mmCIF file of C-alpha atoms in Angstrom:
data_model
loop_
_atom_site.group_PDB
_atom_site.id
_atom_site.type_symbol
_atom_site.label_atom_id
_atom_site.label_comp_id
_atom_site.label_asym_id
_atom_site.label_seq_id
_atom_site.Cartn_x
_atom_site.Cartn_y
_atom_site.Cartn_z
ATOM 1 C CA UNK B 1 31.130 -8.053 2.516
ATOM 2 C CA UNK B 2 34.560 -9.307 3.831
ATOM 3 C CA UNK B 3 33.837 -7.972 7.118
ATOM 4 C CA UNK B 4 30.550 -9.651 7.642
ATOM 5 C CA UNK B 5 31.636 -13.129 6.926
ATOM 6 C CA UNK B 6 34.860 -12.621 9.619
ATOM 7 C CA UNK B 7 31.912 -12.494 12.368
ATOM 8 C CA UNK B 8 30.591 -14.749 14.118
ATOM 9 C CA UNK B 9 27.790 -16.501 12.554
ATOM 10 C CA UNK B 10 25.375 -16.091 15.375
ATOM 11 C CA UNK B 11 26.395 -12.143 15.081
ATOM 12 C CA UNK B 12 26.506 -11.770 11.341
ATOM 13 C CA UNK B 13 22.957 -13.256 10.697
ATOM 14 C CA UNK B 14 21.949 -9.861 12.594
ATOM 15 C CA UNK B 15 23.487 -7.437 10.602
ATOM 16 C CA UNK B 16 22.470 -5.712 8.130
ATOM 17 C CA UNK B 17 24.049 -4.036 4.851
ATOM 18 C CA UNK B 18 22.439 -1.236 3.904
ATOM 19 C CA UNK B 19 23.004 -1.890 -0.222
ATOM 20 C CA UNK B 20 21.075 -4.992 0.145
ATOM 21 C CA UNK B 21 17.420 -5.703 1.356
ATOM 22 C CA UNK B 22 17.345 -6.972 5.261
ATOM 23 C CA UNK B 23 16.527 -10.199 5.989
ATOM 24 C CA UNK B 24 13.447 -10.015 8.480
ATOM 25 C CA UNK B 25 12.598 -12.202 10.697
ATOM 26 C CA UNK B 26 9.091 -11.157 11.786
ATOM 27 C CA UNK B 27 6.004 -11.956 10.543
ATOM 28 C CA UNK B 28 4.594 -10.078 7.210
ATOM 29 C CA UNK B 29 1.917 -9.905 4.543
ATOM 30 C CA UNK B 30 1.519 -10.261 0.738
ATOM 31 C CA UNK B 31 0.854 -7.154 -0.877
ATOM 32 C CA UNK B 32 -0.899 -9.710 -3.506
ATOM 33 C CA UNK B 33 1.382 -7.367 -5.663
ATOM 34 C CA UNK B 34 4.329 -9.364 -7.108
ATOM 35 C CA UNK B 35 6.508 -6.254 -7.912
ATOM 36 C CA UNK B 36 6.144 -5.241 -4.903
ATOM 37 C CA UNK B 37 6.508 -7.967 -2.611
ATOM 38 C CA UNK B 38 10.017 -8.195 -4.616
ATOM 39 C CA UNK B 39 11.270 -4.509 -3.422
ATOM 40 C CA UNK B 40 10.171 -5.049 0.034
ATOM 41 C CA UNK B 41 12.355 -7.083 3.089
ATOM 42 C CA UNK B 42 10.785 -10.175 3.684
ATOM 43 C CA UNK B 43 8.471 -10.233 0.706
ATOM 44 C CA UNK B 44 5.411 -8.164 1.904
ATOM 45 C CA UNK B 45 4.165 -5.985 4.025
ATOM 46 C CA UNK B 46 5.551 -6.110 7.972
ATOM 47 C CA UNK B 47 3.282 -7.124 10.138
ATOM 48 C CA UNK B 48 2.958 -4.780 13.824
ATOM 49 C CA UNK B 49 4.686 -2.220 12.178
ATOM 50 C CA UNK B 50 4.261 1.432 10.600
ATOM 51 C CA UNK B 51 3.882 0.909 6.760
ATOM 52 C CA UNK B 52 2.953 5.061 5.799
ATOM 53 C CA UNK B 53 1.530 6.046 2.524
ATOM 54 C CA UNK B 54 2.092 9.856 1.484
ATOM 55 C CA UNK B 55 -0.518 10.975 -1.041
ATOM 56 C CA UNK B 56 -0.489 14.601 -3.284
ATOM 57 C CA UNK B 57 -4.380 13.941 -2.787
ATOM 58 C CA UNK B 58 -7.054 12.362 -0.313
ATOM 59 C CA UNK B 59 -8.829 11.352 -3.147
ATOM 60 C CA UNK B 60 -5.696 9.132 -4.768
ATOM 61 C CA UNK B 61 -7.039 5.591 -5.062
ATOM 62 C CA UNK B 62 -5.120 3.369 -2.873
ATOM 63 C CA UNK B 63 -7.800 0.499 -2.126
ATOM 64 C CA UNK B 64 -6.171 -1.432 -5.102
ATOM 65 C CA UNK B 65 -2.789 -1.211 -3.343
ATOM 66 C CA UNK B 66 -4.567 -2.342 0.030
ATOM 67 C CA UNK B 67 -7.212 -4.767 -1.145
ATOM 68 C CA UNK B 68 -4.867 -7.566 -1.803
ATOM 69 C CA UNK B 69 -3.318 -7.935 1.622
ATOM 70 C CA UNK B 70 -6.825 -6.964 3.781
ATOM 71 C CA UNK B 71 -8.479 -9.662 2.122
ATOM 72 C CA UNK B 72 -5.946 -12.510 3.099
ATOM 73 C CA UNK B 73 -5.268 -10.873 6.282
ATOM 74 C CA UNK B 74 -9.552 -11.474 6.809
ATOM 75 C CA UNK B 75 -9.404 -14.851 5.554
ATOM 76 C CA UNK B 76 -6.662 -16.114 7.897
ATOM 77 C CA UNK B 77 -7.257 -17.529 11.085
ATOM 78 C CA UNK B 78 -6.064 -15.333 13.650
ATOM 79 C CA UNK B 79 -4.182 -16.310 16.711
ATOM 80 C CA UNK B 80 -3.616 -16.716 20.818
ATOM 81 C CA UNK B 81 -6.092 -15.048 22.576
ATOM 82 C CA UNK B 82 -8.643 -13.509 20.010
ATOM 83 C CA UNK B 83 -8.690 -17.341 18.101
ATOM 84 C CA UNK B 84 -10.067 -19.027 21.385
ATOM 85 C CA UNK B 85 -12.197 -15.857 22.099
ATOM 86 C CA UNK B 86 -13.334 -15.107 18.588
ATOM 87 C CA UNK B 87 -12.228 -16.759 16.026
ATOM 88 C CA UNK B 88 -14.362 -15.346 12.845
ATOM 89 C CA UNK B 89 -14.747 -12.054 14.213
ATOM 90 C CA UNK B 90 -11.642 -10.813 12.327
ATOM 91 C CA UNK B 91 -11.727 -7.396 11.078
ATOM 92 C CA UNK B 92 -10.694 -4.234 9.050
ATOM 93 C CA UNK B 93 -10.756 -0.766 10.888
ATOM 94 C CA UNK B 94 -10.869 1.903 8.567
ATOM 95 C CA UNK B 95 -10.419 5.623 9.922
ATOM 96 C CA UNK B 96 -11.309 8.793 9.171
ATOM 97 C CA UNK B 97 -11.667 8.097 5.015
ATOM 98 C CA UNK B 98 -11.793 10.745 2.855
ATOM 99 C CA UNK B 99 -15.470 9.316 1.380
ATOM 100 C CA UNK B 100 -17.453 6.650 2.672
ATOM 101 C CA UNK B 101 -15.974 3.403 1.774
ATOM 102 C CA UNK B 102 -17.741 1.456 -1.166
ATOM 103 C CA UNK B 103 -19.086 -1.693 0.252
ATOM 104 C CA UNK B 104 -19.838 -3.625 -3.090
ATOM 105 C CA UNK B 105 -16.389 -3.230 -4.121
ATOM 106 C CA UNK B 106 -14.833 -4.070 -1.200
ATOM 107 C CA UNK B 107 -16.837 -6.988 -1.065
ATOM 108 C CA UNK B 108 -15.921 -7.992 -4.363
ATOM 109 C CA UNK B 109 -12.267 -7.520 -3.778
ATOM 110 C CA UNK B 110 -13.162 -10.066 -0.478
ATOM 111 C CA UNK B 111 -13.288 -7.851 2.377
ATOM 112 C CA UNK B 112 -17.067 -8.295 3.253
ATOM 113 C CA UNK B 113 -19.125 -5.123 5.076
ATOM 114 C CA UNK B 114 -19.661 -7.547 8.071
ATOM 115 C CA UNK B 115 -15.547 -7.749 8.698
ATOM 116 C CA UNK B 116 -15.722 -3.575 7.884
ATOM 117 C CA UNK B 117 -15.586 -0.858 10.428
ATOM 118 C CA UNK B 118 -15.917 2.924 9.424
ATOM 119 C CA UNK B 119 -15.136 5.051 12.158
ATOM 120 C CA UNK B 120 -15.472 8.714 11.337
ATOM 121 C CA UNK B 121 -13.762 11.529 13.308
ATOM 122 C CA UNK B 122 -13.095 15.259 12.525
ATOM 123 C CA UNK B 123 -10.925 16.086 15.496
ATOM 124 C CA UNK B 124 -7.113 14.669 15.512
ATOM 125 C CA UNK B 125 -7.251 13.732 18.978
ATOM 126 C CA UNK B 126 -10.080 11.925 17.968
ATOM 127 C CA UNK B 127 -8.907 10.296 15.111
ATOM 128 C CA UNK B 128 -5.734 9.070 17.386
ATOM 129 C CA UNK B 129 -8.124 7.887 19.990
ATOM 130 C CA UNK B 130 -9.743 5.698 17.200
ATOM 131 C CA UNK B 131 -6.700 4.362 15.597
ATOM 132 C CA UNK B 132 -5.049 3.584 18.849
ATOM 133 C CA UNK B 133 -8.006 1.762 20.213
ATOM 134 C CA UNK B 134 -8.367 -0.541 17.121
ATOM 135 C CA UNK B 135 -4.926 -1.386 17.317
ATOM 136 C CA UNK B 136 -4.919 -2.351 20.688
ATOM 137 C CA UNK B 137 -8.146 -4.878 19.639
ATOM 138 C CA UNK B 138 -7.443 -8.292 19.591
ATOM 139 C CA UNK B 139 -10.093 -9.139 16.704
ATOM 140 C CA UNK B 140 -9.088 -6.567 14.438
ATOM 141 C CA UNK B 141 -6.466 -7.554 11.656
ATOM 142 C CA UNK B 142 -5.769 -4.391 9.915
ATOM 143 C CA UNK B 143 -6.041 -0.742 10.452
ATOM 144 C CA UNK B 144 -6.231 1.924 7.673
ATOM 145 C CA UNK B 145 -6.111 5.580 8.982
ATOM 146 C CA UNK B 146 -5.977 8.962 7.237
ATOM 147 C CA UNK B 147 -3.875 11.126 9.642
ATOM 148 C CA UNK B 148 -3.184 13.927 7.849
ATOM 149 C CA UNK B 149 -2.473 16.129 11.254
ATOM 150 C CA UNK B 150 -0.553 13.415 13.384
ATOM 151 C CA UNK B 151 2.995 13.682 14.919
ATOM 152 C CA UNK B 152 6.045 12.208 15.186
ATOM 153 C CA UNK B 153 5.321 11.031 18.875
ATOM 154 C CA UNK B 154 2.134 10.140 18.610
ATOM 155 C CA UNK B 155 2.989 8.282 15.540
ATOM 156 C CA UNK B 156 5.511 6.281 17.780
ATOM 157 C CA UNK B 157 2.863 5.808 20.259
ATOM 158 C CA UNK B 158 0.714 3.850 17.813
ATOM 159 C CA UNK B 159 3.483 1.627 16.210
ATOM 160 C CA UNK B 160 4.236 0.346 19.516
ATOM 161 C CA UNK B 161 0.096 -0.235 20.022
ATOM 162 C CA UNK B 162 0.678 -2.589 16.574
ATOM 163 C CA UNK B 163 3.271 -4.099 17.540
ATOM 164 C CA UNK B 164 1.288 -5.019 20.546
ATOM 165 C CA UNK B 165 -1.386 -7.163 18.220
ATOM 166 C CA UNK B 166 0.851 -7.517 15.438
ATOM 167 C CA UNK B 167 -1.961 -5.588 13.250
ATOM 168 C CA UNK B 168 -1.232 -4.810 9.582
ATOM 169 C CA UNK B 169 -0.732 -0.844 9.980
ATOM 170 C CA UNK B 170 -1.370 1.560 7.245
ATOM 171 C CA UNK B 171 -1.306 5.601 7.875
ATOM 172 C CA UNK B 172 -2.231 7.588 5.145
ATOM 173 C CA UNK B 173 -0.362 11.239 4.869
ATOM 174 C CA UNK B 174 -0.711 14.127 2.502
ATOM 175 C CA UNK B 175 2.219 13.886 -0.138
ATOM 176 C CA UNK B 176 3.891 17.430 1.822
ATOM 177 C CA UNK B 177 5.014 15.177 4.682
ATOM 178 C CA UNK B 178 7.791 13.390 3.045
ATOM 179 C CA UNK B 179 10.757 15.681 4.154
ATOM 180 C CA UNK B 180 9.745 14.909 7.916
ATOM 181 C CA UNK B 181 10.896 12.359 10.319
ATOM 182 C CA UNK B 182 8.985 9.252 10.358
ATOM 183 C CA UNK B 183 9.463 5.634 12.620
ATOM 184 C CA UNK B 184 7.454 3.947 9.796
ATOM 185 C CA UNK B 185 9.123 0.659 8.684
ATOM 186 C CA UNK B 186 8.015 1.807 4.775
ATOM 187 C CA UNK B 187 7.280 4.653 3.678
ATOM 188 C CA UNK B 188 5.566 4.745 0.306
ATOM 189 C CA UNK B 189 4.702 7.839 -2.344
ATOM 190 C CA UNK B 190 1.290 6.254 -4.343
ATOM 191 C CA UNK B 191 -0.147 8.226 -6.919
ATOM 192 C CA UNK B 192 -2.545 7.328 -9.925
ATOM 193 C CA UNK B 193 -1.274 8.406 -13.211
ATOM 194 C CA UNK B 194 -1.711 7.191 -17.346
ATOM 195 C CA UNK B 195 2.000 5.993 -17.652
ATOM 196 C CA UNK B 196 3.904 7.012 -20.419
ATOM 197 C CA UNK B 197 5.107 4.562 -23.417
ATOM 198 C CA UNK B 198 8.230 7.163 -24.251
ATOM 199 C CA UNK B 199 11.776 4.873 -24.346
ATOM 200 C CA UNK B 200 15.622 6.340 -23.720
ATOM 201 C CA UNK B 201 16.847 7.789 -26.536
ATOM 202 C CA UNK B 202 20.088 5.985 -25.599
ATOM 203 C CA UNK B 203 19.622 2.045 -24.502
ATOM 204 C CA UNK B 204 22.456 -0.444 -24.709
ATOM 205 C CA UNK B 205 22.163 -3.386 -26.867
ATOM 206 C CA UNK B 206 20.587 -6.169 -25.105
ATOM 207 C CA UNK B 207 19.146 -4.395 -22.496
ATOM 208 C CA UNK B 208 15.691 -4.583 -22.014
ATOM 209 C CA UNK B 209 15.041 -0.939 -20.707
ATOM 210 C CA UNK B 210 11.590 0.092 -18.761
ATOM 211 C CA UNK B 211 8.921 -1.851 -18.218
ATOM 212 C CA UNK B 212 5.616 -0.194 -19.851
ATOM 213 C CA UNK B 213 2.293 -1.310 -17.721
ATOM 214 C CA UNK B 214 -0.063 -2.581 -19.954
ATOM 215 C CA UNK B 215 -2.682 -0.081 -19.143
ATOM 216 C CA UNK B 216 -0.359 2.504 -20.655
ATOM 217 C CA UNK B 217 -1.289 1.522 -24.869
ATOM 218 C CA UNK B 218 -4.929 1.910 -23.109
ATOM 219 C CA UNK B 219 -4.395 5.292 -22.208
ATOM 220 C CA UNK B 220 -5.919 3.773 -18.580
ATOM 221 C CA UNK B 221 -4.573 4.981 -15.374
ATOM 222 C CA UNK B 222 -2.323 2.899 -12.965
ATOM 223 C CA UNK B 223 -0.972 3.335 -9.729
ATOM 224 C CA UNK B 224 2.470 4.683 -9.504
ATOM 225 C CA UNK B 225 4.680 3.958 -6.255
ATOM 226 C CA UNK B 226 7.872 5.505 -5.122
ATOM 227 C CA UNK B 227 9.578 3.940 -2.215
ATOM 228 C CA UNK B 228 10.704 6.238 -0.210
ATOM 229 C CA UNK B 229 11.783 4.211 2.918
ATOM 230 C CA UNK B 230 12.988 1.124 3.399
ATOM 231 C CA UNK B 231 15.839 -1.371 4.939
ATOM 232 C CA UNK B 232 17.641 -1.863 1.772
ATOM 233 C CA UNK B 233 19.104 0.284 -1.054
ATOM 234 C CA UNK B 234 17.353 2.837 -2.660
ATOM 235 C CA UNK B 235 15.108 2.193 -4.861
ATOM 236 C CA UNK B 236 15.566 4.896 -7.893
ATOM 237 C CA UNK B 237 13.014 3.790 -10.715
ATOM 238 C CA UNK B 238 9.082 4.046 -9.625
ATOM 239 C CA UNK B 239 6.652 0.469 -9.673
ATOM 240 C CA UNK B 240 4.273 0.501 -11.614
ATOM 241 C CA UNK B 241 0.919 -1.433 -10.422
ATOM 242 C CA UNK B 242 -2.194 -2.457 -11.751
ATOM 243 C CA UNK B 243 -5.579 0.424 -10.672
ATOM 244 C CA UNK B 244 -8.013 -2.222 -10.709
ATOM 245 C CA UNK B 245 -8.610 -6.366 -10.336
ATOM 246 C CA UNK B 246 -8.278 -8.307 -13.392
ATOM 247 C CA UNK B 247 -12.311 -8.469 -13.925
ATOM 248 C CA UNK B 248 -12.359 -5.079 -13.954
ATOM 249 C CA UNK B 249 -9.513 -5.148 -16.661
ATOM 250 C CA UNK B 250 -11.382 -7.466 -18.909
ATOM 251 C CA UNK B 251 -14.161 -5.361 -18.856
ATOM 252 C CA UNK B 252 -12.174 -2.046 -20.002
ATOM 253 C CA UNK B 253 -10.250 -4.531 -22.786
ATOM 254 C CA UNK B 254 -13.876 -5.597 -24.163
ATOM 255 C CA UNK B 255 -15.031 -1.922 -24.102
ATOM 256 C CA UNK B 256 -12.408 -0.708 -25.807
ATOM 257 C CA UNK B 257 -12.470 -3.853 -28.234
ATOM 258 C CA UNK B 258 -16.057 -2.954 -29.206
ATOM 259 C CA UNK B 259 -15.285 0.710 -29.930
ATOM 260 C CA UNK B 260 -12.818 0.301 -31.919
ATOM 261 C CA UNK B 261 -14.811 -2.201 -33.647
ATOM 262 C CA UNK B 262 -17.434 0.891 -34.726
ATOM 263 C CA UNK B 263 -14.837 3.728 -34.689
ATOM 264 C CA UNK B 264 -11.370 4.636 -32.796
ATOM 265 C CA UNK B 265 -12.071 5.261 -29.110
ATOM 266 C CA UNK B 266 -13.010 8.731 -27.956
ATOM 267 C CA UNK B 267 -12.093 10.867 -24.971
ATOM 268 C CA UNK B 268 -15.227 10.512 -23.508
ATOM 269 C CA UNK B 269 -14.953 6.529 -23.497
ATOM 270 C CA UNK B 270 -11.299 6.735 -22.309
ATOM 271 C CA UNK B 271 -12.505 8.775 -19.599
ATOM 272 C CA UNK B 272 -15.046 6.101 -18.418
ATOM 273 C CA UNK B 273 -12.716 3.277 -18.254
ATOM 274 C CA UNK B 274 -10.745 5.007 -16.449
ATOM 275 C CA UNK B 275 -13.137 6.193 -14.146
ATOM 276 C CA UNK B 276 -14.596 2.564 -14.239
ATOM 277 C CA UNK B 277 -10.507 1.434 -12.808
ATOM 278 C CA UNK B 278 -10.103 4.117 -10.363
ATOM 279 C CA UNK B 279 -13.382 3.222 -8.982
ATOM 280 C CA UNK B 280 -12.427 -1.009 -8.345
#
């Protein structure tokens, strides 16, 4: 913009233009999603900040969204304080789930049930009380909390307790939420649907059009994500990402490479890879 480059340099590195993704300068983490490290400022996930997740249900899987980044963030060495004090004690605090968190998987995806706290409250003030305290720990990396009653101030209260540790910050929010205020740095719709393989009727020459996930010819579910908030430009088309780890992928491809070996896949084995992807 032809006003931006008439500043200052040491002024104009600060601003930002809303049609383009901001260039942050504070600390953040790979989804371990490439699609969507590209939509978001800085390449990931930010790190002491908000990052809310609005779901239609509880039950929507979002541990393949989260898995990625809670790994890594358990694998790297933390820092100041909590490295001299404790420096494999790194953890994951995880909130008020919906269901009991399954420890083989998680395990699998490399968040091991030793570097795993459940906490389970029923009351909101007690599910704050939770939240806030883990983020205020030193030795925990990551928080993941399912708020589904919390406020806009109390919401505020807790990004500043993450900005604090610079924890990796996820609240989890029914779907209804979305037209309300929010201080969240991103603020992300997820959702697990079969994608569709249907194409414009109209497309230009040479252009490429949507991107069909692979899962779709499968008939498999995948995880659908609408970004609803974020410093840059809208983003109008959804991402598409993967439900499960590539192990678990093979595994569907091979079962449905042996059915249709004896006969063409039925419902009932399309239903059980999918259950099988939801469940990674």
């Amino acid at each position: 913009m032809r006003f931006l480059s008439s500043l200052p340099s040491s002024i104009g590195a600060s601003v930002w233009a809303a049609d383009e993704l901001a260039c942050v300068a504070d600390r953040v983490a790979a989804t371990g999603h490439a699609a969507l490290d590209a939509e978001l400022p800085g390449g990931g996930w930010p790190l002491g900040a908000l990052v809310e997740l609005l779901q239609p249900a509880s039950m929507t899987a979002v541990w393949p969204l989260l898995l990625p980044a809670l790994a890594e963030r358990v694998r790297e060495p933390m820092s100041g304080a909590a490295q001299r004090s404790a420096a494999r004690s790194a953890c994951v605090v995880v909130v008020n789930p919906p269901h009991e968190p399954y420890l083989p998987a998680l395990t699998a995806a490399g968040v091991p049930a030793a570097r795993l706290l459940w906490l389970a409250a029923d009351a909101p003030a007690a599910q704050l009380w939770a939240t806030e305290q883990a983020l205020r720990c030193q030795d925990v990396t990551a928080v993941v909390a399912w708020l589904p009653r919390v406020q806009m101030g109390e919401l505020r209260r807790l990004q500043q307790a993450a900005a604090q540790t610079g924890a990796l910050f996820f609240v989890l929010r029914p779907e209804r939420t979305a037209q309300s205020a929010s201080p969240a740095r991103v603020r992300l719709r997820v959702t697990a649907e079969v994608p569709t393989t249907r194409r414009p009727r109209l497309q230009l020459v040479g252009e490429d059009g949507p991107q069909t996930p692979p899962e779709a010819a499968h008939g498999l579910p995948a995880l659908r994500v609408d970004m609803l908030k974020r410093r840059g430009p809208p983003l109008q088309r959804p991402l598409w990402l993967p439900v499960c780890s590539t192990a678990v992928w093979a595994v569907a491809q091979a079962a449905l490479a042996s059915a249709r070996a004896s006969k063409a896949p039925t419902p009932e084995v399309r239903h059980a890879l999918a259950g099988i992807a939801v469940a990674a």
